[in-house]
Coordinates of C-alpha atoms and ligand atoms in Angstrom, one line a residue:
M1 CA 0.3 0.0 0.4
S2 CA 1.2 3.3 -0.5
T3 CA 1.4 6.2 1.5
V4 CA -1.6 7.7 1.3
Q5 CA -3.5 4.4 1.2
T6 CA -1.8 3.7 4.4
D7 CA -2.9 6.9 5.7
L8 CA -6.3 6.7 4.4
H9 CA -7.2 3.3 6.3
A10 CA -5.2 4.6 9.5
A11 CA -8.0 7.1 9.7
L12 CA -10.9 5.1 8.9
K13 CA -10.1 2.7 11.3
K14 CA -9.5 6.0 14.5
Y15 CA -12.1 8.1 13.6
F16 CA -14.8 5.2 12.4
G17 CA -13.5 1.9 13.6
F18 CA -14.2 0.0 10.4
S19 CA -11.0 -1.5 8.6
K20 CA -12.7 -1.5 5.1
F21 CA -14.1 1.3 2.7
K22 CA -17.3 0.8 1.2
G23 CA -17.4 0.8 -2.5
L24 CA -16.4 3.6 -3.7
Q25 CA -15.5 5.5 -0.8
E26 CA -11.6 5.0 -1.3
A27 CA -11.9 6.4 -4.8
V28 CA -14.4 9.4 -4.0
I29 CA -12.0 10.3 -0.6
K30 CA -8.8 11.0 -2.6
S31 CA -10.5 12.8 -5.4
I32 CA -12.1 15.3 -2.7
L33 CA -8.2 15.1 -0.9
S34 CA -6.6 16.1 -3.9
K35 CA -9.2 19.1 -4.3
H36 CA -11.3 17.9 -7.0
N37 CA -14.9 18.8 -7.7
T38 CA -16.0 15.3 -7.2
F39 CA -19.7 14.4 -7.7
V40 CA -21.0 10.8 -6.1
I41 CA -24.2 9.0 -7.0
M42 CA -24.8 5.9 -4.8
P43 CA -27.8 4.2 -3.6
T44 CA -29.5 5.0 0.2
G45 CA -27.2 3.4 2.7
G46 CA -23.8 3.6 0.6
G47 CA -21.9 5.5 3.1
K48 CA -22.1 9.2 1.4
S49 CA -21.6 10.8 4.5
L50 CA -18.1 9.0 5.2
C51 CA -16.9 10.5 2.0
Y52 CA -16.9 13.6 3.1
Q53 CA -16.9 13.1 7.0
L54 CA -13.6 11.4 6.7
P55 CA -11.1 13.6 4.7
A56 CA -13.1 17.0 6.5
L57 CA -11.6 15.2 9.9
M58 CA -7.7 14.7 7.9
Q59 CA -7.8 18.2 6.7
E60 CA -6.9 21.4 7.7
G61 CA -10.1 24.0 7.7
T62 CA -13.4 23.5 8.3
A63 CA -15.6 21.4 5.9
I64 CA -19.2 22.6 5.4
I65 CA -22.0 20.3 5.2
V66 CA -25.4 21.6 3.2
S67 CA -27.6 19.5 3.9
P68 CA -31.4 20.3 4.0
L69 CA -32.7 18.5 7.4
I70 CA -32.5 19.8 10.3
A71 CA -32.8 16.1 12.3
L72 CA -30.2 14.9 9.5
M73 CA -27.6 17.2 10.9
K74 CA -28.1 16.5 14.3
N75 CA -27.7 12.6 13.8
Q76 CA -24.5 13.4 12.0
V77 CA -22.9 16.2 14.4
D78 CA -24.1 13.6 17.6
A79 CA -21.9 11.0 16.1
I80 CA -19.0 13.0 14.7
R81 CA -18.7 14.5 18.4
G82 CA -19.1 11.4 19.8
I83 CA -15.3 10.3 18.1
S84 CA -13.6 13.2 19.8
N85 CA -13.0 14.7 23.2
D86 CA -13.8 18.2 21.6
E87 CA -17.4 18.8 21.4
G88 CA -16.1 22.1 19.0
I89 CA -15.0 19.3 16.3
A90 CA -18.7 19.2 14.7
H91 CA -21.3 21.9 14.9
V92 CA -24.8 23.1 13.4
L93 CA -25.3 26.7 12.5
N94 CA -29.2 27.2 11.8
S95 CA -31.5 29.5 12.8
S96 CA -32.6 27.8 16.1
L97 CA -28.8 29.3 17.7
N98 CA -29.2 32.2 19.9
K99 CA -26.2 35.0 19.5
T100 CA -24.1 33.5 22.4
E101 CA -24.1 29.9 20.5
V102 CA -23.1 31.7 17.5
K103 CA -20.3 33.4 18.5
K104 CA -19.2 29.7 20.2
V105 CA -19.7 28.0 16.4
K106 CA -17.7 30.8 15.2
Q107 CA -15.0 30.8 17.6
D108 CA -14.3 27.2 17.5
I109 CA -13.8 27.9 13.8
V110 CA -11.8 30.5 13.8
D111 CA -9.6 28.1 16.5
G112 CA -9.1 25.2 13.8
V113 CA -11.3 23.0 16.6
T114 CA -14.0 22.6 13.9
K115 CA -13.8 20.0 11.4
L116 CA -17.5 20.2 10.1
L117 CA -20.1 22.7 9.7
Y118 CA -23.4 21.6 9.2
V119 CA -25.4 23.8 7.3
A120 CA -29.2 24.4 6.0
P121 CA -29.0 26.2 2.7
E122 CA -31.4 29.1 4.3
S123 CA -28.6 30.1 6.8
L124 CA -25.8 30.3 3.7
T125 CA -28.1 33.4 2.8
K126 CA -27.3 35.2 5.6
E127 CA -24.7 38.0 4.8
E128 CA -23.3 37.4 8.3
H129 CA -22.5 34.1 8.0
V130 CA -21.1 34.5 4.5
D131 CA -18.7 37.1 5.5
F132 CA -17.9 35.4 8.5
L133 CA -16.7 31.9 6.6
R134 CA -15.0 34.1 3.5
S135 CA -12.8 35.0 6.9
V136 CA -12.1 31.6 7.8
K137 CA -9.7 28.5 6.7
I138 CA -12.7 26.1 4.4
S139 CA -11.6 22.7 3.7
F140 CA -14.2 22.1 0.7
M141 CA -17.6 22.1 0.4
A142 CA -20.4 19.4 0.6
I143 CA -23.4 19.6 -1.2
D144 CA -25.6 16.4 0.3
E145 CA -29.1 15.4 -1.0
A146 CA -27.6 17.3 -3.8
H147 CA -31.1 16.1 -6.1
C148 CA -32.4 19.0 -4.3
I149 CA -31.2 21.2 -6.4
S150 CA -33.5 19.9 -9.5
E151 CA -37.3 20.2 -10.2
W152 CA -37.0 16.7 -11.4
G153 CA -35.9 15.3 -8.5
H154 CA -38.4 13.4 -5.8
D155 CA -37.6 17.0 -3.1
F156 CA -37.1 20.1 -5.0
R157 CA -36.0 22.7 -2.6
P158 CA -35.8 26.3 -3.9
E159 CA -33.3 26.9 -1.5
Y160 CA -30.6 25.4 -3.0
R161 CA -30.6 26.9 -6.1
N162 CA -28.6 29.7 -4.7
L163 CA -25.9 27.5 -3.4
R164 CA -23.8 28.1 -6.6
H165 CA -23.4 32.0 -6.4
I166 CA -23.2 31.4 -2.5
I167 CA -20.1 29.3 -3.0
K168 CA -18.3 31.4 -5.3
R169 CA -19.0 34.3 -2.7
I170 CA -17.0 32.0 0.3
G171 CA -13.8 31.1 -2.3
D172 CA -14.2 30.6 -5.8
D173 CA -11.3 27.9 -5.4
I174 CA -13.2 25.9 -2.9
P175 CA -13.9 22.3 -4.1
I176 CA -17.6 20.8 -4.4
I177 CA -18.8 18.2 -3.8
G178 CA -22.2 16.6 -4.6
L179 CA -24.2 13.7 -3.3
T180 CA -27.2 12.1 -4.2
A181 CA -29.0 8.5 -4.3
T182 CA -30.9 9.7 -7.6
A183 CA -29.6 7.8 -10.1
T184 CA -31.9 9.4 -13.0
P185 CA -29.7 11.1 -16.1
K186 CA -31.9 14.2 -15.8
V187 CA -31.2 14.7 -12.8
Q188 CA -27.7 14.6 -12.4
E189 CA -27.0 16.6 -15.5
D190 CA -29.3 19.5 -13.2
I191 CA -26.5 18.4 -10.5
L192 CA -23.9 19.8 -12.3
K193 CA -25.0 22.7 -14.4
N194 CA -26.8 24.6 -11.1
L195 CA -23.4 23.6 -8.8
G196 CA -21.4 24.9 -11.6
M197 CA -19.1 21.8 -11.6
N198 CA -18.9 20.1 -15.0
D199 CA -15.9 19.9 -14.4
A200 CA -16.5 17.0 -11.1
T201 CA -14.8 13.7 -11.1
T202 CA -18.0 11.6 -11.3
F203 CA -18.7 8.5 -9.4
K204 CA -21.9 6.0 -9.5
A205 CA -22.0 2.9 -7.7
S206 CA -24.1 0.0 -8.5
F207 CA -27.8 0.9 -6.9
N208 CA -28.4 -2.7 -6.2
R209 CA -29.2 -3.3 -2.7
P210 CA -28.1 -7.1 -2.0
N211 CA -29.4 -7.2 1.2
L212 CA -33.2 -5.6 0.3
Y213 CA -36.0 -8.7 -0.1
Y214 CA -38.5 -7.4 -2.4
E215 CA -41.7 -8.7 -2.6
V216 CA -45.5 -7.6 -3.6
R217 CA -48.8 -9.2 -2.7
P218 CA -52.0 -8.5 -3.7
K219 CA -54.3 -6.1 -1.9
T220 CA -57.5 -6.8 -0.5
K221 CA -59.7 -5.8 1.9
Q222 CA -57.8 -7.7 4.6
V223 CA -54.9 -5.1 3.9
D224 CA -54.7 -4.2 7.6
A225 CA -54.4 -8.0 9.2
D226 CA -52.1 -9.0 6.5
I227 CA -49.6 -5.6 7.7
I228 CA -50.5 -6.6 11.4
R229 CA -49.7 -10.1 10.9
F230 CA -46.2 -9.7 9.1
I231 CA -45.3 -6.7 11.8
K232 CA -45.8 -9.2 14.4
Q233 CA -44.1 -11.9 12.8
N234 CA -41.1 -9.8 13.1
D235 CA -41.5 -8.5 15.8
G236 CA -39.6 -6.0 17.7
K237 CA -37.7 -4.9 14.7
S238 CA -38.1 -1.2 13.5
G239 CA -40.3 -0.7 10.2
I240 CA -42.0 1.8 8.0
V241 CA -45.2 1.8 6.8
Y242 CA -46.0 4.0 3.8
C243 CA -49.7 5.1 3.3
L244 CA -50.8 8.1 0.6
S245 CA -53.0 9.5 2.5
R246 CA -53.2 11.4 6.1
K247 CA -56.0 10.2 6.9
R248 CA -55.4 6.6 6.1
V249 CA -52.1 7.2 7.9
E250 CA -53.5 8.0 11.1
E251 CA -56.0 4.7 10.9
L252 CA -53.7 2.8 10.3
A253 CA -51.5 3.6 12.9
Q254 CA -54.5 3.3 15.5
T255 CA -55.5 0.3 14.2
L256 CA -51.8 -1.2 14.7
Q257 CA -51.8 0.7 18.5
V258 CA -55.0 -1.4 19.3
N259 CA -53.2 -4.5 17.9
G260 CA -50.8 -4.4 20.1
I261 CA -48.0 -2.6 18.3
N262 CA -45.6 0.1 19.3
A263 CA -46.7 2.8 16.4
V264 CA -46.4 6.5 15.7
P265 CA -48.4 8.4 12.9
Y266 CA -46.2 10.8 10.8
H267 CA -46.9 13.4 7.6
A268 CA -47.0 17.0 7.3
G269 CA -50.5 17.9 9.2
L270 CA -49.3 17.1 12.1
D271 CA -47.8 20.0 13.9
A272 CA -43.9 20.2 13.8
K273 CA -42.9 19.2 17.5
T274 CA -44.9 16.4 17.2
R275 CA -43.3 15.2 13.8
A276 CA -39.8 15.6 15.4
K277 CA -41.2 13.9 18.6
H278 CA -41.8 10.5 16.6
Q279 CA -39.1 11.0 14.6
D280 CA -36.8 11.0 17.6
M281 CA -39.3 8.0 19.6
F282 CA -38.3 6.2 16.5
L283 CA -34.4 6.8 16.1
M284 CA -34.4 6.3 19.7
E285 CA -36.4 2.2 19.3
D286 CA -39.2 3.8 21.5
V287 CA -41.8 2.7 19.3
D288 CA -41.1 -0.2 16.5
V289 CA -43.0 1.2 13.9
V290 CA -43.9 4.4 12.3
V291 CA -46.8 4.2 10.2
A292 CA -46.1 7.8 7.7
T293 CA -46.7 9.5 4.1
I294 CA -43.5 10.1 2.2
A295 CA -43.1 13.4 4.3
F296 CA -41.1 10.9 6.5
G297 CA -37.7 9.9 5.4
M298 CA -35.4 11.8 3.7
G299 CA -32.0 11.3 5.0
I300 CA -33.9 9.1 8.7
D301 CA -30.5 7.8 9.5
K302 CA -31.9 4.7 11.2
P303 CA -29.6 2.2 10.2
D304 CA -32.0 -0.6 11.4
V305 CA -34.9 -0.6 9.8
R306 CA -35.7 -4.1 9.3
F307 CA -38.3 -3.8 7.2
V308 CA -40.8 -1.0 4.8
I309 CA -44.0 -1.8 4.0
H310 CA -45.8 0.0 1.3
H311 CA -49.9 -0.1 2.5
D312 CA -50.6 2.2 -0.8
I313 CA -48.4 1.7 -4.1
P314 CA -46.1 4.9 -5.2
K315 CA -46.4 6.6 -7.9
S316 CA -43.0 6.0 -9.7
I317 CA -40.2 3.3 -9.5
E318 CA -38.0 6.0 -7.9
S319 CA -39.8 6.7 -5.5
Y320 CA -40.7 3.4 -4.3
Y321 CA -36.9 2.7 -4.8
Q322 CA -36.0 5.7 -2.4
E323 CA -38.1 4.5 0.6
T324 CA -37.8 1.0 0.4
G325 CA -33.6 2.1 0.6
R326 CA -34.6 3.0 4.0
A327 CA -34.3 -0.6 4.9
G328 CA -31.3 -2.6 5.8
R329 CA -28.8 0.4 5.7
D330 CA -26.5 -1.3 7.8
G331 CA -26.1 -4.3 5.5
G332 CA -28.5 -6.3 7.5
E333 CA -31.7 -8.0 6.2
G334 CA -34.7 -5.8 4.9
H335 CA -38.0 -6.5 3.8
C336 CA -39.9 -4.7 1.3
L337 CA -43.3 -6.0 1.2
A338 CA -45.6 -3.4 -1.2
F339 CA -49.5 -4.1 -1.7
Y340 CA -50.7 -3.8 -4.7
A341 CA -54.5 -3.3 -5.9
Y342 CA -55.0 -1.8 -9.8
K343 CA -57.5 0.3 -8.1
D344 CA -54.8 2.4 -6.7
I345 CA -53.4 3.0 -10.1
E346 CA -56.7 4.4 -10.8
K347 CA -56.2 6.4 -7.6
L348 CA -53.5 7.5 -9.2
E349 CA -54.2 8.3 -12.4
K350 CA -57.8 10.2 -10.8
F351 CA -55.3 12.6 -9.0
M352 CA -53.5 13.5 -11.6
S353 CA -56.4 14.2 -14.4
G354 CA -57.0 18.2 -13.4
K355 CA -53.1 18.6 -14.0
P356 CA -51.5 19.8 -17.7
V357 CA -51.6 17.1 -20.2
A358 CA -47.7 17.0 -20.5
E359 CA -48.2 16.8 -17.1
Q360 CA -50.3 14.3 -17.2
E361 CA -48.3 12.4 -20.1
I362 CA -45.2 11.8 -17.6
G363 CA -47.4 10.7 -14.5
H364 CA -49.4 8.2 -17.2
A365 CA -45.8 6.9 -18.2
L366 CA -44.5 6.6 -14.5
L367 CA -47.3 4.9 -12.9
Q368 CA -47.3 2.5 -16.1
E369 CA -43.7 1.1 -15.0
V370 CA -45.2 0.7 -11.5
V371 CA -47.9 -1.7 -12.8
A372 CA -45.4 -3.6 -15.2
Y373 CA -43.2 -3.8 -11.6
A374 CA -46.3 -4.9 -9.6
E375 CA -47.4 -7.4 -11.9
T376 CA -44.0 -9.1 -13.4
S377 CA -43.2 -12.5 -13.2
M378 CA -39.2 -11.3 -13.5
S379 CA -36.8 -11.2 -10.6
R380 CA -38.2 -7.7 -9.3
R381 CA -33.8 -6.4 -8.6
K382 CA -33.3 -7.1 -12.0
F383 CA -36.4 -4.7 -12.9
I384 CA -35.5 -2.1 -10.4
L385 CA -31.8 -1.8 -12.0
H386 CA -33.0 -1.9 -15.8
Y387 CA -34.7 0.4 -15.0
F388 CA -31.8 2.9 -13.5
G389 CA -30.1 1.9 -16.7
E390 CA -28.1 -1.0 -15.0
E391 CA -27.7 -4.7 -16.1
F392 CA -28.3 -7.5 -13.8
D393 CA -28.1 -10.8 -14.3
N394 CA -30.1 -12.9 -11.0
E395 CA -28.3 -16.1 -11.6
T396 CA -25.2 -14.5 -10.8
G397 CA -25.6 -11.4 -9.2
E398 CA -25.7 -10.4 -5.5
G399 CA -28.8 -10.7 -3.7
G400 CA -30.3 -12.4 -6.8
D401 CA -32.1 -15.0 -5.2
L402 CA -34.2 -12.1 -3.1
D403 CA -37.3 -11.8 -3.9
D404 CA -40.6 -13.5 -4.3
N405 CA -40.6 -13.6 -8.0
V406 CA -37.2 -15.6 -7.7
R407 CA -38.4 -17.6 -4.9
H408 CA -41.6 -18.7 -6.0
P409 CA -41.7 -18.4 -9.8
K410 CA -45.3 -17.0 -10.6
K411 CA -47.4 -18.6 -13.4
Q412 CA -47.2 -18.1 -17.1
Y413 CA -50.1 -18.7 -19.8
E414 CA -50.1 -18.3 -23.6
A415 CA -52.6 -15.8 -24.4
K416 CA -51.9 -14.8 -27.5
E417 CA -55.6 -16.4 -28.8
D418 CA -56.9 -14.4 -25.8
L419 CA -55.0 -10.9 -26.7
V420 CA -56.1 -11.3 -30.6
L421 CA -60.1 -11.9 -29.2
L422 CA -59.1 -8.6 -27.1
L423 CA -57.7 -6.7 -30.0
E424 CA -60.7 -7.0 -32.2
I425 CA -63.2 -5.8 -29.9
V426 CA -61.4 -2.9 -28.9
S427 CA -61.1 -2.5 -32.9
K428 CA -64.3 -3.8 -33.4
T429 CA -66.3 -2.1 -30.9
N430 CA -64.9 1.6 -31.7
E431 CA -62.3 2.0 -29.1
K432 CA -65.2 3.6 -27.1
Y433 CA -65.0 1.7 -23.7
K434 CA -62.7 2.0 -20.6
S435 CA -61.1 -1.4 -19.2
K436 CA -64.2 -2.6 -16.7
D437 CA -67.1 -2.1 -19.4
L438 CA -64.8 -3.5 -22.2
V439 CA -64.4 -6.8 -20.1
N440 CA -68.1 -6.5 -19.3
V441 CA -68.6 -6.9 -23.1
I442 CA -66.0 -9.5 -23.6
I443 CA -67.9 -11.6 -20.5
G444 CA -71.3 -10.9 -21.8
K445 CA -72.3 -9.0 -18.6
E446 CA -74.9 -6.0 -19.5
N447 CA -75.2 -2.6 -18.0
A448 CA -76.1 0.5 -19.4
L449 CA -73.9 1.9 -20.9
I450 CA -73.6 -1.4 -22.8
K451 CA -77.2 -1.9 -23.6
S452 CA -77.2 1.5 -25.1
H453 CA -74.8 0.0 -27.6
K454 CA -75.9 -2.8 -27.9
T455 CA -76.2 -3.3 -31.8
N456 CA -72.1 -2.3 -32.1
E457 CA -71.4 -5.1 -30.0
Q458 CA -74.0 -7.8 -30.7
P459 CA -71.1 -10.1 -32.2
F460 CA -68.8 -9.8 -29.6
F461 CA -71.1 -9.9 -26.8
G462 CA -69.8 -12.5 -24.4
K463 CA -67.2 -14.5 -26.7
G464 CA -64.2 -14.4 -24.1
K465 CA -66.8 -16.1 -21.2
Y466 CA -65.0 -18.8 -21.2
K467 CA -62.7 -16.8 -18.9
E468 CA -63.2 -15.0 -15.8
N469 CA -63.8 -11.1 -15.3
T470 CA -59.9 -11.0 -13.6
Y471 CA -58.5 -13.0 -15.9
W472 CA -59.5 -10.2 -18.9
M473 CA -58.6 -7.3 -16.7
A474 CA -55.3 -8.4 -15.9
L475 CA -54.8 -8.9 -19.7
V476 CA -55.4 -5.3 -20.6
R477 CA -53.5 -4.4 -17.5
Q478 CA -50.5 -6.3 -19.1
V479 CA -51.6 -5.6 -22.2
L480 CA -51.5 -1.6 -22.0
V481 CA -48.0 -2.3 -20.1
A482 CA -46.5 -4.3 -23.0
G483 CA -47.9 -1.1 -25.7
Y484 CA -50.6 -3.3 -28.0
L485 CA -53.5 -1.0 -25.8
K486 CA -52.8 2.7 -24.7
K487 CA -55.3 4.6 -22.5
D488 CA -56.9 7.6 -23.9
I489 CA -55.6 10.6 -21.4
E490 CA -58.2 13.1 -22.4
T491 CA -61.2 11.1 -22.0
Y492 CA -59.9 9.5 -18.8
G493 CA -59.0 6.2 -19.6
V494 CA -61.0 4.5 -22.8
I495 CA -59.0 2.0 -24.0
K496 CA -57.6 2.8 -27.3
L497 CA -55.2 0.3 -30.2
T498 CA -52.0 1.2 -30.6
K499 CA -50.3 0.2 -34.3
A500 CA -48.8 -2.4 -32.5
G501 CA -52.0 -3.3 -31.2
A502 CA -53.8 -3.1 -35.1
D503 CA -50.2 -4.9 -36.3
F504 CA -50.7 -7.8 -33.9
I505 CA -54.1 -8.8 -35.2
N506 CA -52.5 -9.4 -38.1
N507 CA -49.7 -11.0 -37.7
P508 CA -50.0 -12.1 -33.8
Q509 CA -47.1 -13.7 -32.4
S510 CA -46.4 -16.1 -28.7
F511 CA -48.3 -13.1 -25.5
M512 CA -46.6 -14.8 -22.6
M513 CA -49.2 -13.0 -19.7
T514 CA -48.1 -13.3 -16.0
E515 CA -50.7 -14.7 -13.4
D516 CA -52.4 -12.2 -11.6
H517 CA -53.0 -13.0 -7.9
V518 CA -56.4 -13.2 -7.9
F519 CA -56.9 -15.8 -10.6
D520 CA -55.5 -19.2 -10.2
E521 CA -56.1 -21.8 -12.7
S522 CA -53.6 -24.5 -11.8
N523 CA -55.6 -27.2 -13.6
D524 CA -54.9 -25.6 -16.6
D525 CA -52.3 -27.1 -19.1
S526 CA -51.0 -24.3 -20.6
I527 CA -49.4 -23.2 -17.3
I528 CA -46.0 -22.8 -17.3
T529 CA -43.9 -21.3 -14.3
A530 CA -41.3 -18.9 -15.2
S531 CA -38.4 -21.0 -14.0
K532 CA -39.2 -23.4 -16.9
S533 CA -39.2 -22.6 -20.1
G534 CA -40.4 -20.0 -21.6
G535 CA -39.7 -18.1 -18.3
A536 CA -36.4 -16.2 -19.7
S537 CA -38.1 -15.0 -23.3
A538 CA -41.2 -13.8 -21.7
D539 CA -38.9 -11.8 -19.2
E540 CA -36.5 -10.5 -22.3
K541 CA -39.7 -9.8 -24.4
L542 CA -41.1 -7.6 -20.9
M543 CA -37.5 -5.7 -20.8
A544 CA -37.5 -4.8 -25.1
M545 CA -41.4 -4.0 -24.3
L546 CA -40.1 -1.6 -21.7
K547 CA -37.5 -0.4 -23.2
D548 CA -39.6 0.4 -25.9
L549 CA -42.1 1.9 -24.3
R550 CA -39.7 3.9 -22.8
K551 CA -38.1 5.5 -26.0
K552 CA -41.6 6.4 -27.2
N553 CA -42.5 8.1 -24.4
A554 CA -38.9 10.1 -24.5
K555 CA -39.9 11.2 -27.7
K556 CA -43.0 12.3 -26.9
L557 CA -42.4 13.6 -23.5
G558 CA -39.1 15.6 -24.9
V559 CA -37.4 13.1 -21.4
P560 CA -37.0 9.7 -20.5
P561 CA -40.1 9.0 -18.3
F562 CA -38.0 7.9 -15.8
V563 CA -36.4 11.1 -15.0
I564 CA -39.0 12.5 -12.2
Ligands
LIG1 P1 -26.1 6.9 3.2 O1 -26.0 9.0 2.8 O2 -25.2 7.1 1.5 O3 -27.9 6.9 2.7 P2 -25.0 6.4 5.1 O4 -23.6 7.6 5.0 O5 -25.6 7.3 6.3 O6 -25.2 6.8 3.7 O7 -24.3 5.1 5.5 C1 -25.0 4.2 5.9 C2 -24.1 3.2 6.7 O8 -23.5 2.4 6.3 C3 -24.4 4.0 8.2 O9 -24.5 3.3 9.3 C4 -22.8 4.3 8.6 O10 -21.9 4.0 9.0 C5 -22.2 2.4 7.4 N1 -21.1 2.8 6.8 C6 -20.3 3.7 5.8 N2 -19.3 3.7 5.6 C7 -19.0 2.2 6.3 C8 -17.7 1.3 6.0 N3 -16.6 1.9 5.7 N4 -17.9 0.3 6.6 C9 -19.2 -0.2 7.3 N5 -19.5 0.8 7.6 C10 -19.6 1.7 6.8
LIG2 MG1 -27.1 10.1 3.4

């Protein structure tokens, strides 16, 4: 080992007690120590904090760490203080400090005691602070959660936009380190541009989280009971349950409590004090479970969260990845369990209906990927990584066997004939039905709407009644993902035939459909499992379809659909 390497390892051991660097940490730290602008993209739990903490401790002067959340800064400062005899080694500078406290912080910096100064972006806008920081030795500036700078990120903070300007004022030649867990290219581009660091050396880690187990279960009326059962099986472990609405958060937290589970609610409708209290209770392990909206989570540094449950499916794969990423940050087990019902997708679609069409189209594209994820028979890890542009082989890749689809392969059916029938019916009934009514025509279930059109429908009415309603509904969903049908946005979900769909009618090919959770025809001879013949090629087909779908969406929307 060279001296630099030996020094680095010695410092790692001395300050953090670790004997090995994680992933790209060492390379990142070397880049920072050689004063390069550095851009770090690592998944949640990848160990980004150490990338700036260690070089800050090793160098002369004070490193400024910009971070969006007070709770997050407090956590880190406490941890750093634990490794030194001098409390002054790390400080937070924010608006909650009184004059004397601010004076003490500044004195410690002047005395060269403070190695890390955590600031919220809004505190950096204060003239007196900027003037002071200009006058002292700054080793570098780290911008944590740098995706907050981008409107395309999942947590845009306007104050982040001023950072470049302020950094310039504090010192033109101070190296900048940007860190984020957002994997999408658009956000990365925004970060580099807005921080004015296009020359940065970029380090991007794999987004595989090999210790997380991914599972999707059907969401039924018994979902609360299912969640309670799961938590009881994981008694005493820390976990987060995400719900879409504040109301549901409150209700579910109560239901858990009456069932003897130590749980608290967390959402933006609670006052700041209650929120802080509930977060602390979770961090201090006074409660096992937080039931929360997405307001809970960013930067929550609780390393031993053992499960993340989604009571409601999120609106994009990226959000799902971020939220589940809070499990198993210490490298130990982490169970990511999502409850999925297509109804919830329709609910999310309804929420979007008032928005501008372009925004709706992005939203629909993102939701289609969520449906594909939930209903796929392929390795979920492979699916997620593919979404972030990473190839993953679940036979050889780390964590490749940790998901429900790999452990319990879903059945697949040859659905070519059914698909032709479905497409023909859509076409010949003049593309006027939403999915439910379409399926009603297929299975021959009359209602007022269908009655009013009946002459058109006569030849097709009930033609598919050899299969159940649920089967046809599942087929429609999977065919939407495959791109043979599409939902019309302007009319809120009327099903239309695509060009690919029209071609399919004339030139039908094999179409493997994945077993729906609800229907089970285990006596059917046409059943094969994904792990046997056909599984792999069906996966490949899905990949190809998704790629195609994304390309089309990218063209239409001007951006890849996965950038939000
Ligand atoms: P991120 O900010 O990337 O989400 P953190 O910086 O919070 O991740 O680190 C996640 C966890 O990994 C923390 O519990 C941290 O102590 C641990 N960690 C970081 N570096 C190492 C290392 N070299 N060896 C062992 N554990 C590490
Ligand atoms: Mg972090």
